[in-house]
Amino acid sequence: YILEGIVGLVEGGNSSVEVRQEAFDAYNDSVDEADAKVLWQQEGKGSYYLNEYGRNELNCPFHVQDAFLGMERFDFDDYHVK
């Protein structure tokens, strides 16, 4: 994923990428939705995975295959490329 992004960046004659706010928000919404389904997020269960804001600090509540598929292709539309 990262290598594909770097190659595309260099081949395009650019030198930086920055995630677009919409992509950032969409990803965080999907993390929150998936987190709501795991045991350590259930009310009264408590967990050392949660920070002082009640957010899971592991940031990957997805099944391995879903996480892999999410990084299958670097989507330049999700980034500001300069």
Protein backbone atom coordinates (compact mmCIF):
# COMPACT_ATOMS: atom_id res chain seq x y z
CA TYR A 1 0.00 0.00 0.00
CA ILE A 2 2.65 2.50 1.04
CA LEU A 3 5.02 1.49 -1.74
CA GLU A 4 2.23 1.92 -4.31
CA GLY A 5 1.61 5.42 -2.92
CA ILE A 6 5.29 6.36 -3.03
CA VAL A 7 5.74 5.06 -6.57
CA GLY A 8 2.64 6.91 -7.77
CA LEU A 9 3.79 10.06 -6.02
CA VAL A 10 7.26 9.98 -7.62
CA GLU A 11 5.98 8.96 -11.05
CA GLY A 12 3.51 11.84 -10.95
CA GLY A 13 6.31 14.30 -10.20
CA ASN A 14 4.89 15.12 -6.78
CA SER A 15 6.54 15.22 -3.38
CA SER A 16 3.80 15.00 -0.75
CA VAL A 17 0.43 13.50 0.09
CA GLU A 18 -1.96 14.55 2.83
CA VAL A 19 -5.13 12.68 3.66
CA ARG A 20 -8.33 14.51 2.73
CA GLN A 21 -10.60 15.38 5.66
CA GLU A 22 -13.51 13.45 4.09
CA ALA A 23 -11.44 10.26 3.84
CA PHE A 24 -10.12 10.72 7.38
CA ASP A 25 -13.64 11.20 8.76
CA ALA A 26 -15.04 8.24 6.80
CA TYR A 27 -12.29 5.94 8.09
CA ASN A 28 -12.79 7.08 11.70
CA ASP A 29 -16.55 6.58 11.36
CA SER A 30 -15.95 3.02 10.15
CA VAL A 31 -13.59 2.41 13.11
CA ASP A 32 -16.19 3.73 15.56
CA GLU A 33 -18.91 1.59 13.98
CA ALA A 34 -16.78 -1.56 14.17
CA ASP A 35 -15.59 -0.71 17.69
CA ALA A 36 -19.17 -0.49 18.90
CA LYS A 37 -19.50 -4.23 18.22
CA VAL A 38 -16.51 -5.49 20.21
CA LEU A 39 -16.69 -6.70 23.79
CA TRP A 40 -14.26 -4.20 25.32
CA GLN A 41 -16.46 -1.32 24.15
CA GLN A 42 -19.57 -2.63 25.90
CA GLU A 43 -20.81 -0.52 28.79
CA GLY A 44 -19.43 -1.55 32.15
CA LYS A 45 -16.80 -3.92 30.76
CA GLY A 46 -13.82 -1.57 30.93
CA SER A 47 -10.55 -2.22 29.20
CA TYR A 48 -6.98 -1.06 29.07
CA TYR A 49 -7.50 -0.71 25.29
CA LEU A 50 -9.58 2.42 25.87
CA ASN A 51 -8.02 5.83 26.41
CA GLU A 52 -9.35 8.59 28.67
CA TYR A 53 -11.81 9.58 25.91
CA GLY A 54 -13.28 6.08 25.69
CA ARG A 55 -11.67 5.42 22.31
CA ASN A 56 -9.90 2.21 21.40
CA GLU A 57 -6.20 2.98 20.97
CA LEU A 58 -5.56 -0.09 18.82
CA ASN A 59 -7.44 1.50 15.90
CA CYS A 60 -8.03 -1.75 14.06
CA PRO A 61 -11.23 -3.46 15.14
CA PHE A 62 -11.57 -5.02 11.68
CA HIS A 63 -11.15 -8.66 10.71
CA VAL A 64 -7.73 -9.31 9.20
CA GLN A 65 -9.11 -9.93 5.71
CA ASP A 66 -11.10 -6.67 5.81
CA ALA A 67 -8.03 -4.71 6.93
CA PHE A 68 -6.00 -6.33 4.15
CA LEU A 69 -8.61 -5.53 1.50
CA GLY A 70 -8.78 -1.94 2.74
CA MET A 71 -5.08 -1.56 1.92
CA GLU A 72 -5.17 -3.46 -1.35
CA ARG A 73 -4.94 -0.31 -3.46
CA PHE A 74 -3.63 3.18 -2.69
CA ASP A 75 -6.51 5.53 -3.57
CA PHE A 76 -5.04 8.88 -4.56
CA ASP A 77 -8.56 10.34 -4.50
CA ASP A 78 -8.36 10.13 -0.70
CA TYR A 79 -5.33 12.46 -0.61
CA HIS A 80 -4.21 15.95 -1.49
CA VAL A 81 -1.20 15.34 -3.72
CA LYS A 82 1.40 18.07 -4.25
